[in-house]
Coordinates of C-alpha atoms and ligand atoms in Angstrom, one line a residue:
X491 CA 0.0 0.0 0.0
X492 CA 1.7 3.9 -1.3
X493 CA 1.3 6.4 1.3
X494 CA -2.2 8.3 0.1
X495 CA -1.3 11.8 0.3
X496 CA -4.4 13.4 -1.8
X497 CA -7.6 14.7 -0.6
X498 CA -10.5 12.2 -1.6
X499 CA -13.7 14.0 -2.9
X500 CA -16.7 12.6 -5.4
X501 CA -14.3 8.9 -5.5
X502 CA -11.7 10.9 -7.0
X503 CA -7.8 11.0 -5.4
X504 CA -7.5 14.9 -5.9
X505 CA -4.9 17.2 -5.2
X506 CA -5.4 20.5 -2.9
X507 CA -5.8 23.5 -4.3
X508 CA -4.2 25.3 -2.1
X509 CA -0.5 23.2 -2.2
X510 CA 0.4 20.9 0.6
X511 CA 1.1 21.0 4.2
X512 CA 3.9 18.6 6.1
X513 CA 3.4 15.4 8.2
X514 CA 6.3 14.7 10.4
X515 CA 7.3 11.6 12.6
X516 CA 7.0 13.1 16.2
X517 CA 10.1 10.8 17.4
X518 CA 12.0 12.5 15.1
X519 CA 11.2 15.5 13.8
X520 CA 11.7 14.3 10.0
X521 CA 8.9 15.3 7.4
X522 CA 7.5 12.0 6.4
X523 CA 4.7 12.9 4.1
X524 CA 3.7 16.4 1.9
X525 CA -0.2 16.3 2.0
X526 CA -3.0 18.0 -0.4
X527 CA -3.8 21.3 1.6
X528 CA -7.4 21.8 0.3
X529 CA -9.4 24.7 -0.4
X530 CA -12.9 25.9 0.5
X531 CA -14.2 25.6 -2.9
X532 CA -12.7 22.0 -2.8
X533 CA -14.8 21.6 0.9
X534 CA -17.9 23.1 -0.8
X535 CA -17.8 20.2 -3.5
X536 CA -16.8 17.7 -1.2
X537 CA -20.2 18.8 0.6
X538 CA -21.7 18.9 -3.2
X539 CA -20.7 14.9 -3.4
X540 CA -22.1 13.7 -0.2
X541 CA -25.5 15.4 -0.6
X542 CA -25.6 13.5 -4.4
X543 CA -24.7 10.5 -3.1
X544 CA -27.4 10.8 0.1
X545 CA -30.3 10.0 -1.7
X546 CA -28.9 6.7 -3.5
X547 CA -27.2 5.2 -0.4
X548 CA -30.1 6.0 1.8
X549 CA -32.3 4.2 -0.5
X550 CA -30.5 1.1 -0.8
X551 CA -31.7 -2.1 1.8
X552 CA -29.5 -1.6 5.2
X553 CA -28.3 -5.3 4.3
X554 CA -26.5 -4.0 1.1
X555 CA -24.6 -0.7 3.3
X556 CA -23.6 -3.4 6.1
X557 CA -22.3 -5.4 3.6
X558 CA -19.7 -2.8 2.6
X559 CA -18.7 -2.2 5.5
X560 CA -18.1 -5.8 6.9
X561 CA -16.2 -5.8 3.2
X562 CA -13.9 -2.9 4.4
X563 CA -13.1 -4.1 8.1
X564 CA -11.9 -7.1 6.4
X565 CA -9.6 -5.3 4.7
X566 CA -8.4 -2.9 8.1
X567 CA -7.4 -6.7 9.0
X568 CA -5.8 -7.6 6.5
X569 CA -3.5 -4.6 6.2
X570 CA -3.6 -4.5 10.1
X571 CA 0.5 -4.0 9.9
X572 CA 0.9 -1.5 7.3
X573 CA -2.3 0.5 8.9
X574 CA -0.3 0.3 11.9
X575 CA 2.9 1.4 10.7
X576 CA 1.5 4.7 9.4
X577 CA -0.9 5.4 13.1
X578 CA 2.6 5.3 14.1
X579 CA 4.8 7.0 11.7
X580 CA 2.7 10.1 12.3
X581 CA 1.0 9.8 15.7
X582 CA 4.8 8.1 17.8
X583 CA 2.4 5.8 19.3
X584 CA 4.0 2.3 19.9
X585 CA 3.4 -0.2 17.2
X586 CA 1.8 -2.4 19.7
X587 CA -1.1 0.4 20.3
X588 CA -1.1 1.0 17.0
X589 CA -1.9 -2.8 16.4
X590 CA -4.5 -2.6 18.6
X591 CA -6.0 0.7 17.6
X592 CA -6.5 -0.8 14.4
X593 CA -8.1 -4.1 15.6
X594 CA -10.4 -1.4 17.7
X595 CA -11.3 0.1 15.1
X596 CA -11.9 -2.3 12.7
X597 CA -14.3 -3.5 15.7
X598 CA -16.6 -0.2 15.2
X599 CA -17.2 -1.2 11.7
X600 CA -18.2 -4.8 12.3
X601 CA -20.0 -3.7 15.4
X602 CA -22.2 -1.0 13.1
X603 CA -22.3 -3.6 10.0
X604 CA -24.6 -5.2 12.5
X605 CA -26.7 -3.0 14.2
X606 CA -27.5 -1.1 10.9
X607 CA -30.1 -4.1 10.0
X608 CA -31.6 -3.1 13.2
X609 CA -32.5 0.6 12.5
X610 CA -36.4 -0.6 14.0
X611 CA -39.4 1.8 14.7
X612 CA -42.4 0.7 16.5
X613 CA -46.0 0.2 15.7
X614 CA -48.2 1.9 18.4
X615 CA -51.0 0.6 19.9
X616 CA -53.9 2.4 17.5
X617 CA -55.7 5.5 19.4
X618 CA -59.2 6.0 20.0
X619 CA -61.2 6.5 16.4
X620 CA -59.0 3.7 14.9
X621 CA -55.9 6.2 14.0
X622 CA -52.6 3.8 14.2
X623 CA -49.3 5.5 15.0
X624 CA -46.1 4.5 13.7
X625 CA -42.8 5.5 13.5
X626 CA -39.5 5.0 11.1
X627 CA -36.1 5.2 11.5
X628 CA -34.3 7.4 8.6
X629 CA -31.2 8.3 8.2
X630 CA -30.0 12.2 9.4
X631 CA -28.3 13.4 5.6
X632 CA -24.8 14.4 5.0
X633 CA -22.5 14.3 8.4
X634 CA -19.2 16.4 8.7
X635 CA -16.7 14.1 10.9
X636 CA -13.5 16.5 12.5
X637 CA -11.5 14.4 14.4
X638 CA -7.8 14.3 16.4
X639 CA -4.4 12.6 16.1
X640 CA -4.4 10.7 19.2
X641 CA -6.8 8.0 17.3
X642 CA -6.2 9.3 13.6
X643 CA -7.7 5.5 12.8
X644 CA -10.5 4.8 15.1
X645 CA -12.1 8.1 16.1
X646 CA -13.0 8.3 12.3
X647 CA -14.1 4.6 11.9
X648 CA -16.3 5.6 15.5
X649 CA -17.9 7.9 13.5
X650 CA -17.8 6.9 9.8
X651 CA -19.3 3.1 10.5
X652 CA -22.6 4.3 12.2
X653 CA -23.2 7.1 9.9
X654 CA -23.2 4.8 6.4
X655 CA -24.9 2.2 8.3
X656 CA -27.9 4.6 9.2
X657 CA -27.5 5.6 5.4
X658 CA -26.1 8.8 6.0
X659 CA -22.7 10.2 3.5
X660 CA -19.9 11.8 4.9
X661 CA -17.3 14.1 4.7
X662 CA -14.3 13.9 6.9
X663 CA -12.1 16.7 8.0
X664 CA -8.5 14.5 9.6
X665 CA -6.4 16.4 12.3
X666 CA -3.2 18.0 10.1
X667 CA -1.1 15.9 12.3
X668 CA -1.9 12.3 11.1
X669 CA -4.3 12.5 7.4
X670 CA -2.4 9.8 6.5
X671 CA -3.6 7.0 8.4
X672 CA -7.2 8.8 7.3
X673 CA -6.8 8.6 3.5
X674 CA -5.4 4.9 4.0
X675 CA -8.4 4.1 5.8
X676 CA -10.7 5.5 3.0
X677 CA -8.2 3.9 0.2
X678 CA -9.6 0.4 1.5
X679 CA -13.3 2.1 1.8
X680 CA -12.9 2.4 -2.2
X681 CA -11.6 -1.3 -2.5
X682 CA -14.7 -2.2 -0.4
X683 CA -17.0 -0.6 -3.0
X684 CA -18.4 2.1 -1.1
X685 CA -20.1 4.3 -4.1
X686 CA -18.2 7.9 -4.9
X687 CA -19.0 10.4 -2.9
X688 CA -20.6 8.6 0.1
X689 CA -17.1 9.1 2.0
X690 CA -15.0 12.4 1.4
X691 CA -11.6 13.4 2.9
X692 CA -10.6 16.7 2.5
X693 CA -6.9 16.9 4.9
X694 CA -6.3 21.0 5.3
X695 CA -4.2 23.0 7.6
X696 CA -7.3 25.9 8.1
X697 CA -9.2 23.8 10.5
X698 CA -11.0 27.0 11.7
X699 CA -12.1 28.2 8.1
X700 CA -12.9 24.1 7.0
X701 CA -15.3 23.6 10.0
X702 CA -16.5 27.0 9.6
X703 CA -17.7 26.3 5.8
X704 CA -19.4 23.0 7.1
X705 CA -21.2 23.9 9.2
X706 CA -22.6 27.0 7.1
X707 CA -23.4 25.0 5.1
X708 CA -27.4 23.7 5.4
X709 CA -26.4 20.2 3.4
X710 CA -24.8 19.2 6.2
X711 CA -27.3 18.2 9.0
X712 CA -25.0 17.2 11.5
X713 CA -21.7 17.2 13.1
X714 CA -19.3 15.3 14.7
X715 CA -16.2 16.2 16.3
X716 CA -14.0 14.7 18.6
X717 CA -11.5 17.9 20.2
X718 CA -10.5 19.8 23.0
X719 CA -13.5 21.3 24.8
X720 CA -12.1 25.0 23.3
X721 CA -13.1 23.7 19.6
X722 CA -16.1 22.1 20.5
X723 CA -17.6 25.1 21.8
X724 CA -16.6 27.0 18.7
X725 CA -18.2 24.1 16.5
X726 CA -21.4 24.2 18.4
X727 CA -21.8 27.5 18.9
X728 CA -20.9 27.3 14.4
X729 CA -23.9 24.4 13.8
X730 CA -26.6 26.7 15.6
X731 CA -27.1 28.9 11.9
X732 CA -29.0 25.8 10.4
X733 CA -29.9 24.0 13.6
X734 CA -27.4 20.5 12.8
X735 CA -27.3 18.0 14.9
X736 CA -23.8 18.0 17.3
X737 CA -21.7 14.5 19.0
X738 CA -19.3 16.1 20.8
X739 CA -16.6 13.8 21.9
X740 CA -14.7 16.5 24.7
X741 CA -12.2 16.5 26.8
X742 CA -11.9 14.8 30.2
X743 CA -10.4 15.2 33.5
X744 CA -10.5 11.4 34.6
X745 CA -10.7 10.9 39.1
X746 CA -8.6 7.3 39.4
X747 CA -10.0 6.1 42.9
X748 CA -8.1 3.6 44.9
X749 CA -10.3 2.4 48.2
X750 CA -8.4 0.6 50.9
X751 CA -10.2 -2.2 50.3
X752 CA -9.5 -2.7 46.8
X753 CA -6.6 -5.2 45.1
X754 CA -3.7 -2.8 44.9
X755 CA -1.6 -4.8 42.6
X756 CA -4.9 -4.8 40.2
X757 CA -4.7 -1.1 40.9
X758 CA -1.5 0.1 40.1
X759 CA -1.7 -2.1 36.5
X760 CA -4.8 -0.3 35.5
X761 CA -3.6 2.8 36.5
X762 CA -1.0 2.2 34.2
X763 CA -3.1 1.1 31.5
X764 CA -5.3 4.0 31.9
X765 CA -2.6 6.6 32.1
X766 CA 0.2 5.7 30.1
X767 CA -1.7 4.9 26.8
X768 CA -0.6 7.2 24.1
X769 CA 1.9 8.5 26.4
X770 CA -0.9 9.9 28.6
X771 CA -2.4 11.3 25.3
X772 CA -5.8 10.2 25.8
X773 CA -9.1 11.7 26.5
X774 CA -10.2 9.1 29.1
X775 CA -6.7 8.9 30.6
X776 CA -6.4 8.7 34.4
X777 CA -5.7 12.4 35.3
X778 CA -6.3 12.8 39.1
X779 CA -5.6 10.1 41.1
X780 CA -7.1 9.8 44.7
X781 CA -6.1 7.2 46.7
X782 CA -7.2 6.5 50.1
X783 CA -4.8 6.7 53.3
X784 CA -4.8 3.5 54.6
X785 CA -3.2 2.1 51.3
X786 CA -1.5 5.3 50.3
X787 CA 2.4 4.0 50.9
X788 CA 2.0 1.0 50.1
X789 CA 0.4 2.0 46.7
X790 CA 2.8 4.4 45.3
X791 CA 5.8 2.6 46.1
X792 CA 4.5 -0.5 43.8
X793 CA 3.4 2.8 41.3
X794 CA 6.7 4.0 41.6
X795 CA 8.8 1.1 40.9
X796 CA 6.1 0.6 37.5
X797 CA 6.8 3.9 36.3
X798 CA 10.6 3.9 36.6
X799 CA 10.6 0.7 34.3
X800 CA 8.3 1.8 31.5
X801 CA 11.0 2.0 28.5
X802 CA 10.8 5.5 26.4
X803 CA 11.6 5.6 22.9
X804 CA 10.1 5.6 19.0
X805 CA 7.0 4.1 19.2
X806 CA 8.3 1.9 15.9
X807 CA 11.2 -0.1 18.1
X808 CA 10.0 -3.2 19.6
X809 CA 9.3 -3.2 23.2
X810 CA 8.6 0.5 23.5
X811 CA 6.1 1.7 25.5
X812 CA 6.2 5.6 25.7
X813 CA 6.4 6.9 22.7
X814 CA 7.2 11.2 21.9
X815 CA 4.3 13.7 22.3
X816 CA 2.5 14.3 19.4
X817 CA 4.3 18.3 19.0
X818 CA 6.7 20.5 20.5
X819 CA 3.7 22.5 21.5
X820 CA 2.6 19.5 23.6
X821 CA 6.1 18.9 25.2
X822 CA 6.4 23.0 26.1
X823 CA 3.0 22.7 27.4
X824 CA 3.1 19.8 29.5
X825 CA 6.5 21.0 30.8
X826 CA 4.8 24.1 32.1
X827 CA 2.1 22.2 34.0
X828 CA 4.6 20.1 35.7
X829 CA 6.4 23.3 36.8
X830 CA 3.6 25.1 37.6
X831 CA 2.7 21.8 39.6
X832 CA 5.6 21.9 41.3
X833 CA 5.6 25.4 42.6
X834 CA 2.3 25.1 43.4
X835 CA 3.6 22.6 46.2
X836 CA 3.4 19.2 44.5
X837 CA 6.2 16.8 44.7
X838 CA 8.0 14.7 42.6
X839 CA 8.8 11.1 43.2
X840 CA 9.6 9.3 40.2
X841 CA 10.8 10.7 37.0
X842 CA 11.6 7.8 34.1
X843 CA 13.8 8.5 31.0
X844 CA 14.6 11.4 29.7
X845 CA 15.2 11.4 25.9
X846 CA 15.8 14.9 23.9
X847 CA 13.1 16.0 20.8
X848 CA 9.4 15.2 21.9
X849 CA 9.7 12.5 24.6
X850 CA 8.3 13.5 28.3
X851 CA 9.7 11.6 31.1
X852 CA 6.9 9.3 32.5
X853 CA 6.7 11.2 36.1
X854 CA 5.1 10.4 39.4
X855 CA 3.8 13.9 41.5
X856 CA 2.1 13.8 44.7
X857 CA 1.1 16.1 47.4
X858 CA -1.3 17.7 44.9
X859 CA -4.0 19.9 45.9
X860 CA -7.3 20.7 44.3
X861 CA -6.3 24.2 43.4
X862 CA -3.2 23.3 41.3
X863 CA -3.9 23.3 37.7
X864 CA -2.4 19.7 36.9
X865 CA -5.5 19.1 38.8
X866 CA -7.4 21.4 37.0
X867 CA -7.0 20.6 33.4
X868 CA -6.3 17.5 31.3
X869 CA -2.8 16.6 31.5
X870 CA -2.3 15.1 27.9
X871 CA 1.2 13.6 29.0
X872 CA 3.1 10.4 31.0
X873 CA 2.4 12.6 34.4
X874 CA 0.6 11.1 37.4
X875 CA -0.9 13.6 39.6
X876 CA -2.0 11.9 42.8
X877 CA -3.3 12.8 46.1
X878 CA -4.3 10.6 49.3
X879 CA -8.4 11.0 50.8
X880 CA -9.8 10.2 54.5
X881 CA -13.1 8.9 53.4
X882 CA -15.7 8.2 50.4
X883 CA -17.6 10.8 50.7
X884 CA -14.2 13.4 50.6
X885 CA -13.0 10.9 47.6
X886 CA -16.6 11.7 45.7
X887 CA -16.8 15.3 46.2
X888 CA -13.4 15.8 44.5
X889 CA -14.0 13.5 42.0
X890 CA -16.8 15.6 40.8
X891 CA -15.7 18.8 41.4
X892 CA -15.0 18.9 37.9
X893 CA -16.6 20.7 34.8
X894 CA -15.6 17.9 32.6
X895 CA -17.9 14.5 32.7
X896 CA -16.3 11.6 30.7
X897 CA -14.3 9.0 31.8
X898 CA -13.9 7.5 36.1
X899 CA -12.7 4.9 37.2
X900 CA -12.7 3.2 41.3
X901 CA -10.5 0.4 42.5
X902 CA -12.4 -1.3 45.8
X903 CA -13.6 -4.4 46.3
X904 CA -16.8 -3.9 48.2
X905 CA -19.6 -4.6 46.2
X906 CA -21.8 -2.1 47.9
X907 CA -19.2 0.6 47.9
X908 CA -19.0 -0.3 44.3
X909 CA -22.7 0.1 43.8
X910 CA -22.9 3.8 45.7
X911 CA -19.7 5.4 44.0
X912 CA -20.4 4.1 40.6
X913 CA -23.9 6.0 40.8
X914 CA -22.4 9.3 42.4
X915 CA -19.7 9.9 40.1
X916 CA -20.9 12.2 37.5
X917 CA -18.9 10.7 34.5
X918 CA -20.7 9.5 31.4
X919 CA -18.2 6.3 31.6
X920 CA -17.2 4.5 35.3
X921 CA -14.1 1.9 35.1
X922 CA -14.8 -0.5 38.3
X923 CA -11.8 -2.3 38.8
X924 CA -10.9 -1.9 35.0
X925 CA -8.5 1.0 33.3
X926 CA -9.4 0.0 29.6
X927 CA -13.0 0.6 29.6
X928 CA -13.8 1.3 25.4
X929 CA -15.4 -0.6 23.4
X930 CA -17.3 -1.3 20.3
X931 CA -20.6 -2.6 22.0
X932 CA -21.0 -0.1 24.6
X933 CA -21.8 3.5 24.5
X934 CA -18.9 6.1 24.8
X935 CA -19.4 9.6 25.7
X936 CA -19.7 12.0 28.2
X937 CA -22.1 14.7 30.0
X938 CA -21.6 17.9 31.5
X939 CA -18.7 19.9 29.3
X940 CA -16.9 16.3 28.5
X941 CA -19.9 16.5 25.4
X942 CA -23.0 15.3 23.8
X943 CA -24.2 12.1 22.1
X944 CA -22.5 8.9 22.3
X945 CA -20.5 6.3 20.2
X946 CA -20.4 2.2 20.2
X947 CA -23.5 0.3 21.8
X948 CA -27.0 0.4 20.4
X949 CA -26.9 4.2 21.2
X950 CA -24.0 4.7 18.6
X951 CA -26.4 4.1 15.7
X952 CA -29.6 6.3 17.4
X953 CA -26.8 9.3 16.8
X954 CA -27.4 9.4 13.1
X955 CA -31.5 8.8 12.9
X956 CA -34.2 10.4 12.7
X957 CA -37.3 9.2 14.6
X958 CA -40.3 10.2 11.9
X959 CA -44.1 9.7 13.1
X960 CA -46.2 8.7 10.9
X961 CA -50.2 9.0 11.7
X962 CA -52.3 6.3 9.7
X963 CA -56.2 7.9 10.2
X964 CA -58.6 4.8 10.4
Ligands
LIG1862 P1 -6.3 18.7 19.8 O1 -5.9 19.4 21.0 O2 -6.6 17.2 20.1 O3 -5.5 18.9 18.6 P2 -8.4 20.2 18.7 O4 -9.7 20.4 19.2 O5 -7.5 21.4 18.5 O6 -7.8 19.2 19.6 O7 -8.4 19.4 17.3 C1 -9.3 18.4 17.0 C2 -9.7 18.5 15.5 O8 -10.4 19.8 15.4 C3 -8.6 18.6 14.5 O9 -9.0 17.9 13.3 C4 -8.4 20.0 14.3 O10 -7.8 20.3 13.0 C5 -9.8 20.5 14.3 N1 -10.0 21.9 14.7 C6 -9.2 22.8 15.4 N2 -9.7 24.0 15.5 C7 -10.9 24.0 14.8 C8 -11.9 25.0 14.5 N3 -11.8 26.2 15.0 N4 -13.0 24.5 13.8 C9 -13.1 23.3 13.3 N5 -12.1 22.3 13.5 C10 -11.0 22.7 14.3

């Protein structure tokens, strides 16, 4: 497979009208791709493509659009290694996450393959005077997709596989920092037969002025973005002109509770899970950690003795496990909240390797209290912030005191203590005793500023219908 470096609009590999922009390897800097940079004109008949292709796709029996689409995660499989190879070329991720990012995602299109033969309505019972409601699932029209480089594979499929299985078309606007992995993707959606125009790529540096033309535009009826908070404001505040439809997939700010009577070994490898992923770079990562007196010692020495032997380095050598931060921007930025941590009164007890370029040191702070801004805001890097609690009620309250709603996770095992902190945290997700909580066939997403709508499960698929009454008279 040749790197796919052109925009893809109407089932045509097209160049951008406005040049190209650079992909680089984040472990080393190097420019590994020069990708079409398109133009609004070239959005506007991306748009032009999807809203001509609607009406056909839509039409055609759910069996025949799931049908592509278990044809095109068959493919994600079979090129599992070279789809791999690219997620980490341009995102540094280790080629084992990479491997599984693409099994992941690949999952989402299976998963959606399925539940799109299961678009039902209902027949009501009839009213008085003989009338007989009914209602019919339809598809919501032409969706714009924006999505980030910390997933450049699976946040798309997340999105992409329920959409065409509803019968919607799409246009998809990649992160600048990995478009590669995103036209590969749609490189095997054309071998899967997927008709032209039902899924457009158009890679662009303007992100601002790209989102802006979608949603002006009143072909498009929804949107879905997964971002920082910052955009997804912007993008619904954008999507109000016509009314779309918004998913926003936010950011987090993840409480990681440990209760003294939970299995600390089980808890310090899920905290790693949760954490280190990505090198931290992940909206559900584990971003304040709260663990509870009784077990605080014993807990963070095992952490600390983990952390010091995760092995940095490019995310393409074998046996890796931190890979670089995705930009310099990223490193500087991180940098700052550690120091800002730090004189702020946290300590540090463990910092791992420290390579040059875009690699952060995997590093253990404690002492952390709820006003410092590591607590505050989503880390996005190998830093564990972590605190010690008196009781549940104490580890509850600051677990929620938090704008952001996504992902949670507790570490006890008392079944009833389970039961009452699972239902107060307010977090769209809860991991009990479990750091890796995604998957296809449950429903991912968050509430309060964390975002709106969700993705996976049988709620994935409700996100691009349309629930239409109809009214039979007797
Ligand atoms: P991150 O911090 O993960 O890069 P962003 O929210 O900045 O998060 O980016 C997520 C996606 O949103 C990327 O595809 C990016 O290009 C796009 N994006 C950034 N700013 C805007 C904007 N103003 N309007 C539309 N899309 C945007």
């Amino acid at each position: 497979m040749a790197i796919q470096d052109k925009a893809y609009i109407d089932g045509r590999w097209v160049a951008g009208n406005l040049g190209c922009f650079d992909v680089d390897d984040p472990a080393s800097g190097d420019i590994v791709a020069r990708v079409a940079n398109v133009d609004l004109d070239q959005v506007e008949a991306a748009i032009d493509a999807a809203s001509n292709a609607f009406e056909p796709w839509r039409l055609q029996p759910a069996q025949a659009r799931c049908d592509r689409l278990m044809a095109w995660q068959l493919l994600l499989l079979a090129q599992q290694s070279r789809l791999a190879e690219l997620i980490t070329l341009e995102s540094g991720k280790p080629m084992s996450e990479s491997l599984a990012e693409v099994v992941y995602g690949a999952s989402y299109l299976k998963w959606f393959a399925e539940q799109g033969v299961r678009a039902y309505g209902h027949t009501l019972p009839a009213l008085p005077g003989g009338r007989r409601p009914m209602t019919i699932k339809q598809p919501v029209g032409v969706v714009a997709i924006i999505t980030p480089w910390n997933f450049p594979l699976a946040m798309i499929a997340r999105k992409v596989a329920p959409a065409l299985a509803a019968g919607c078309c799409v246009v998809i606007k990649p992160a600048a920092e990995t478009p590669l992995t995103a036209l590969a993707l749609v490189a095997l959606a054309e071998q899967a037969g997927f008709p032209a125009g039902c899924i457009n790529v158009v890679p662009g540096i303007d992100a601002a002025a790209i989102g802006q033309r979608l949603c002006a535009s009143p072909r498009i009826r929804k949107l879905s973005f997964t971002g920082s908070t910052a955009v997804g404001r912007i993008l619904m505040a954008q999507s109000a002109a016509h009314i779309q439809k918004v998913s926003l997939e936010l950011g987090g700010n993840a409480p990681f509770i440990v209760f003294d009577d939970a299995d600390l070994d089980l808890a310090v490898d899920g905290l790693l899970a949760a954490k280190f992923r990505n090198s931290g770079q992940t909206c559900v990562a584990a971003n304040r950690i709260l663990v509870q007196q009784g077990v605080y010692q014993a807990f963070v020495s095992k952490l600390r003795e983990k952390v010091l032997a995760l092995k940095v380095g490019p995310g393409a050598i074998d046996g890796n496990n931190i890979g670089p931060l995705i930009s310099q921007v990223a490193h500087r930025r991180v940098s700052r909240l550690v120091e800002q941590a730090l004189s702020a009164g946290a300590t540090c007890s463990a910092v791992g390797t420290d390579l040059p370029g875009r690699f952060y040191p995997p590093t253990l702070l404690e002492s952390i209290r709820p006003s410092n801004p590591i607590w505050q805001q989503e880390i996005f890097g190998p830093v564990l912030a972590v605190t010690g609690f008196d009781t549940e009620e104490e580890a509850v309250r600051l677990a929620n005191s938090t704008e952001a709603g996504l992902a949670s996770y507790l570490y006890s095992d008392n079944v009833r203590r389970v039961m009452r902190v699972a239902e107060s945290l307010q977090f769209g997700m809860v991991g009990v005793n479990e750091g890796i909580i995604s998957t296809a066939v449950a429903p991912f997403g968050g509430i309060k500023s964390s975002g709106l709508g969700r993705e996976g499960g049988q709620e994935g698929l409700d996100d691009y219908l349309e629930t239409k009454y109809l009214c039979f008279g007797s």
